[in-house]
CSV table of C-alpha atoms in Angstrom, one decimal:
chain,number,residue,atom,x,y,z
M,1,UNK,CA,11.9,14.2,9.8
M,2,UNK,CA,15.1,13.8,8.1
M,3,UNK,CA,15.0,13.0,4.2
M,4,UNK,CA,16.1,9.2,5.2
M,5,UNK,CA,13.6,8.8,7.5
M,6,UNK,CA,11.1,10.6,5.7
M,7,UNK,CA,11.7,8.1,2.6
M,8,UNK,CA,11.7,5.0,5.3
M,9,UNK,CA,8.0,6.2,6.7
M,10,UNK,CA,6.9,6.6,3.1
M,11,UNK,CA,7.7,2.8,2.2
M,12,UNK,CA,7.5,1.6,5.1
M,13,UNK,CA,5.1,-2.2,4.9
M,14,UNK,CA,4.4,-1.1,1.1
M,15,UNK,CA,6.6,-3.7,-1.0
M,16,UNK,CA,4.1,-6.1,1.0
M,17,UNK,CA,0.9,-4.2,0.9
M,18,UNK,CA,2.0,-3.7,-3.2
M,19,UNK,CA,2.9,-7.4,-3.4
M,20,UNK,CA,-0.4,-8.8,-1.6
M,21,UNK,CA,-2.7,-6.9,-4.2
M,22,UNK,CA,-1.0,-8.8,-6.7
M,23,UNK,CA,-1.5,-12.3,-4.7
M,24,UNK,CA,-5.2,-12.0,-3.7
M,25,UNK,CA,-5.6,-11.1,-7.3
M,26,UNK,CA,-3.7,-14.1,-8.6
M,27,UNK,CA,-5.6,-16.3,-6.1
M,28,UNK,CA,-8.8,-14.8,-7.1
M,29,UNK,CA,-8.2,-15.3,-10.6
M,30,UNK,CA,-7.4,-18.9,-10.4
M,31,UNK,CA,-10.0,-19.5,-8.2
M,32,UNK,CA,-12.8,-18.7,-10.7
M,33,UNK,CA,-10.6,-19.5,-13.3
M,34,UNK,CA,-11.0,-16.1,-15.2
M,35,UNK,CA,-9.8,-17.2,-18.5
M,36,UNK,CA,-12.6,-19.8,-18.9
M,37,UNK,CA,-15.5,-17.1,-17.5
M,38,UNK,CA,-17.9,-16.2,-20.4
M,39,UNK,CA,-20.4,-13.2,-21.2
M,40,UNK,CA,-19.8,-9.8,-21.8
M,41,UNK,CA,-21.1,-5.9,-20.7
M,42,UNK,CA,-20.8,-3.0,-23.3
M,43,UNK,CA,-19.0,-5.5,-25.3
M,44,UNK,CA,-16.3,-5.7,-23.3
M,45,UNK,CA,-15.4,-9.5,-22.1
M,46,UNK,CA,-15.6,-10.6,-18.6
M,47,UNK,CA,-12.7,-11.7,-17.8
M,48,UNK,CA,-11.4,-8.2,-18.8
M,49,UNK,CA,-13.9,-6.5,-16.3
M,50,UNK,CA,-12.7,-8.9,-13.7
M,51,UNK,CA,-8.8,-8.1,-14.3
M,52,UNK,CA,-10.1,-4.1,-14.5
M,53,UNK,CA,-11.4,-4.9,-11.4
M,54,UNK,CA,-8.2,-6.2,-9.8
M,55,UNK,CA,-6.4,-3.2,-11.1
M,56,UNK,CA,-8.6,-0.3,-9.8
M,57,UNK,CA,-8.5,-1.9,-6.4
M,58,UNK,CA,-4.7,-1.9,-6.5
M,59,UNK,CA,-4.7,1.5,-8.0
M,60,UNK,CA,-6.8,3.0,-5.3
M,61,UNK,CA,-5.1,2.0,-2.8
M,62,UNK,CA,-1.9,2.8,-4.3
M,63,UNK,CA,-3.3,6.1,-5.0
M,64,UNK,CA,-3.9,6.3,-0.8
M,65,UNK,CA,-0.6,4.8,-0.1
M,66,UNK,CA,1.6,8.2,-2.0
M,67,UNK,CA,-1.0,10.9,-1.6
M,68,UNK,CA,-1.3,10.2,2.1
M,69,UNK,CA,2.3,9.0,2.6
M,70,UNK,CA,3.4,12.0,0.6
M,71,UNK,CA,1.4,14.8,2.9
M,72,UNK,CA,2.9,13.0,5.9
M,73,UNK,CA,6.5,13.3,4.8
M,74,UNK,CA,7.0,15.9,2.2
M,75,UNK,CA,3.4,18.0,2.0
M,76,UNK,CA,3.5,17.2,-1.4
M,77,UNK,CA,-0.2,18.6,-2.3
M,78,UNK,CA,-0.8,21.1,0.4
M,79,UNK,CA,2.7,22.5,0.0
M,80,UNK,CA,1.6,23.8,-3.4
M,81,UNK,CA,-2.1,23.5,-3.2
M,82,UNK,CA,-3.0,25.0,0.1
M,83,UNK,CA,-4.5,23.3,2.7
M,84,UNK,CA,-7.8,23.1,1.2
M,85,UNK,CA,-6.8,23.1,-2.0
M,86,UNK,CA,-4.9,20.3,-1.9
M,87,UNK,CA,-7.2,17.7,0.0
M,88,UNK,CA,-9.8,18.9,-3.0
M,89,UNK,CA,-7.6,17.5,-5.4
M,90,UNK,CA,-6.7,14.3,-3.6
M,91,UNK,CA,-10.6,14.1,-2.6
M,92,UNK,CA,-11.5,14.4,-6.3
M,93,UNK,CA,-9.1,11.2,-7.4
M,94,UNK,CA,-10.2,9.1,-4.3
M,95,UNK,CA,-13.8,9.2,-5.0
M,96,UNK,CA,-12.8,8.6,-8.5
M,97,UNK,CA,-11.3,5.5,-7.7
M,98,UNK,CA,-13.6,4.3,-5.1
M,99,UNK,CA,-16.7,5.0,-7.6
M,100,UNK,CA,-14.8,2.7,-10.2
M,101,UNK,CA,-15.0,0.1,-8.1
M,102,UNK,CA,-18.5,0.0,-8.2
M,103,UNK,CA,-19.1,0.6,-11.8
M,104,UNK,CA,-16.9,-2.8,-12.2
M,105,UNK,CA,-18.1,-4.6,-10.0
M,106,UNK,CA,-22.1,-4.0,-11.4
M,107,UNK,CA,-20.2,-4.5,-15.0
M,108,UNK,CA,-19.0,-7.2,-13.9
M,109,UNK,CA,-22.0,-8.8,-12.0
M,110,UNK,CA,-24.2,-8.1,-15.6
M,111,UNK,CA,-21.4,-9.8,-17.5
M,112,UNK,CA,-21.4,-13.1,-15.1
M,113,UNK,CA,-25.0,-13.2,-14.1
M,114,UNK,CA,-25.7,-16.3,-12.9
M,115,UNK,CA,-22.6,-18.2,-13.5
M,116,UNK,CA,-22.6,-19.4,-9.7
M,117,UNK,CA,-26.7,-20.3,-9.3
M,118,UNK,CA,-29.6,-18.9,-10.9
M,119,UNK,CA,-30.6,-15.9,-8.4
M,120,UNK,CA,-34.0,-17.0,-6.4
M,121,UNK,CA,-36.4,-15.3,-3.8
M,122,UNK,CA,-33.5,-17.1,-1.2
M,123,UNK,CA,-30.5,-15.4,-2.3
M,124,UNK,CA,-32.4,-12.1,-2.7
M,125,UNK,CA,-33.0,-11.9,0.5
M,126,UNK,CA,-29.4,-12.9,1.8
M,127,UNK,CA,-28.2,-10.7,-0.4
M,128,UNK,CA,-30.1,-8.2,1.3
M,129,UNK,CA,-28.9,-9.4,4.7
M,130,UNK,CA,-25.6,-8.7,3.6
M,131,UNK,CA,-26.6,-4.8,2.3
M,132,UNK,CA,-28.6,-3.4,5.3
M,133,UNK,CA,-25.1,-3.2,7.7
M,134,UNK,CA,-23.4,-2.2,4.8
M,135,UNK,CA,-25.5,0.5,3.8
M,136,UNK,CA,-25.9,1.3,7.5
M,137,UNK,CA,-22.4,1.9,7.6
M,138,UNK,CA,-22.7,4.3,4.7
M,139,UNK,CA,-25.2,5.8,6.3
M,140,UNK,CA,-23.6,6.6,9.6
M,141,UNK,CA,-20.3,7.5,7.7
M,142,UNK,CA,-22.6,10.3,6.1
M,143,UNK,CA,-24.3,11.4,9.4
M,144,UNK,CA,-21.5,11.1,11.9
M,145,UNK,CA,-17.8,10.3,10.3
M,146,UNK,CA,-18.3,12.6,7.1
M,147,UNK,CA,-16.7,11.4,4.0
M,148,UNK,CA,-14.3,13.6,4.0
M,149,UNK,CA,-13.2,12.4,7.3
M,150,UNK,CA,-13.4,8.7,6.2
M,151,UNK,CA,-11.2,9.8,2.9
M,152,UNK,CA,-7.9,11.1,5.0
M,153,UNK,CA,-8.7,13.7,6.1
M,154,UNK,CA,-6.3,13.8,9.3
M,155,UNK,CA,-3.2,13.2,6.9
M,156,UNK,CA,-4.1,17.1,5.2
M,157,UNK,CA,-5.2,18.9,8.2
M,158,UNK,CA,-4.0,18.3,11.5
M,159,UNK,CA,-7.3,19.6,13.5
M,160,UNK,CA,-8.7,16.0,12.8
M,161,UNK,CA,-5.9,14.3,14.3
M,162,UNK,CA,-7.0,15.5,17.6
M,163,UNK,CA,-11.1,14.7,17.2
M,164,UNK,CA,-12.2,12.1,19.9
M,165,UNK,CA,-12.8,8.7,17.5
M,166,UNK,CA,-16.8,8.8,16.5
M,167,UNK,CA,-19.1,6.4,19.0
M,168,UNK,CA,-22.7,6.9,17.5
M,169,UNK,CA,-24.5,5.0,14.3
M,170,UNK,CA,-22.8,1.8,13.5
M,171,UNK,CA,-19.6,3.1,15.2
M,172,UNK,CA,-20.9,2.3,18.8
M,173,UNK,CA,-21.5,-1.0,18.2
M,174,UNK,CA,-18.2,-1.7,15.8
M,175,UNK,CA,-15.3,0.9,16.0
M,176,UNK,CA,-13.9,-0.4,12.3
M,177,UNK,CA,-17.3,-0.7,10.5
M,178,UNK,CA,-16.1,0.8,6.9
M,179,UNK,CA,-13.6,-1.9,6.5
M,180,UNK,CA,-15.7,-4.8,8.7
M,181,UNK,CA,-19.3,-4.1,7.3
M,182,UNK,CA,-19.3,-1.3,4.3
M,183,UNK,CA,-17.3,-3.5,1.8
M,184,UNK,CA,-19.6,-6.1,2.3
M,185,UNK,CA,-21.8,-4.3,-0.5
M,186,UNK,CA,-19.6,-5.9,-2.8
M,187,UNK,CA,-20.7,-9.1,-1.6
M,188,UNK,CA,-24.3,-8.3,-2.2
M,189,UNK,CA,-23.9,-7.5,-5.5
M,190,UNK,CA,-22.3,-11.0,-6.1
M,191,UNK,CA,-25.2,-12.8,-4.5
M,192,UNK,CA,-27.7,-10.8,-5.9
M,193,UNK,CA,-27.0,-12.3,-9.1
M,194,UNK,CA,-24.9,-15.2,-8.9
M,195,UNK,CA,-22.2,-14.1,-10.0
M,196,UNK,CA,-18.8,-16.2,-9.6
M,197,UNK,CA,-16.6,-13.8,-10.8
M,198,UNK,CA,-18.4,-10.7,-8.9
M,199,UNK,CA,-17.6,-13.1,-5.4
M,200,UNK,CA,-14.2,-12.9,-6.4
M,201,UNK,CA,-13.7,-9.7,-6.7
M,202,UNK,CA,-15.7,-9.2,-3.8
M,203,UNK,CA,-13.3,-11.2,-1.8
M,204,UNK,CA,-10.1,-9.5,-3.1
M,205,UNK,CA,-11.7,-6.3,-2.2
M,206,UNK,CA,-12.4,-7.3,1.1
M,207,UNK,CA,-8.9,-9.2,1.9
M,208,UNK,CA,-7.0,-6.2,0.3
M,209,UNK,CA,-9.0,-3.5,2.2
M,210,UNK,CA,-7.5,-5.1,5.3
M,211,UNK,CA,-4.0,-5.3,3.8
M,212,UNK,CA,-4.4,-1.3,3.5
M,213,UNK,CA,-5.7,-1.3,7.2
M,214,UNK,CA,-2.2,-2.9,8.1
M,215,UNK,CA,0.5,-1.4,6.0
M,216,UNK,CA,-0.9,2.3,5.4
M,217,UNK,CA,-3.7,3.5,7.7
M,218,UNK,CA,-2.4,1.5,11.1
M,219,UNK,CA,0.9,2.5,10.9
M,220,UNK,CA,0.2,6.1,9.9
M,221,UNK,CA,-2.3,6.4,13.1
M,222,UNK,CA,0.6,5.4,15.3
């Protein structure tokens, strides 16, 4: 590619995939109205967990957007990494940010317990509901997909880009379970415990993962 088209495939649909993180999170935030929420974890106020949670969802997948946009264009890791090298050190500040998600979301769940209902043997089990496909998902991303795989890996090494797409686990029945079932998990949480603030952040990260879907991962598979 030439350096102008190189720099048009590397923003190409992210002023809207930027802009939309900062929507959802606006609409979120209003909708629970976060500046009103009360409680705390580890003395930190919820309404600054939920905020952190925004943030480390738009970081992430900020974070996906240059590293993977980046290898395409430029080799920007590999280039002075290695091959292996490289996709270890993106691998390590994915699974960073995709961890933090959870540990602000649980934060966030303990801060706002109960804020939406007081949880009951009902909810439990819904919430439930909602974590057996997710954790399936998980499951069949481990057995069949590999996470390495389900990080990027085709964007670092070009022998994935020619593996057949996987049919077995989850995948049989629905071709784009991580972003259709696994974030559901976030969802669970928020039920578990009543949370209004957790179901907000639950639905950002589950409106937002899609965003990615469209302006990063879609376009990049074509």
């Amino acid at each position: 590619m030439t350096k102008t088209t190189s720099t048009r495939v590397f923003f190409h649909r992210q002023p809207l995939h930027m802009a939309a993180g900062l929507v959802f999170a606006a609409i979120a935030w209003r909708s629970v109205d976060g500046s009103t929420i009360d409680g705390q974890a580890l003395g930190i106020l919820t309404p600054v967990w939920l905020v952190t949670g925004f943030a480390v969802g738009i970081a992430h997948q900020a974070y996906v957007w240059v590293m993977w946009r980046g290898e395409l264009c430029w080799e920007i890791v590999t280039r002075s990494l290695g091959k292996e090298g490289g996709f270890l050190f993106y691998r390590i500040g994915f699974f960073i940010l995709f961890g933090s998600r959870f540990v602000v979301a649980f934060a966030l769940a303990y801060a706002d317990f109960g804020s939406w209902y007081t949880p009951n043997y009902l909810t439990t089990i819904i919430a439930l509901l909602l974590f057996l496909p997710a954790g399936y998902t998980f499951l069949s991303i481990a057995k069949y997909f590999g996470f390495a795989r389900a990080a990027g890996a085709d964007h670092f090494n070009r022998e994935y880009r020619t593996k057949p797409f996987v049919r077995k686990g989850v995948f049989k029945y629905i071709p784009n379970a991580m972003y259709t079932l696994a974030m559901l998990l976030f969802l669970a949480i928020a039920v578990a415990v009543g949370s209004k603030a957790a179901l907000a952040l639950a639905a950002f990260y589950y409106t937002y993962i899609w965003v990615h879907y469209y302006c990063t991962e879609r376009p990049d598979m074509d």
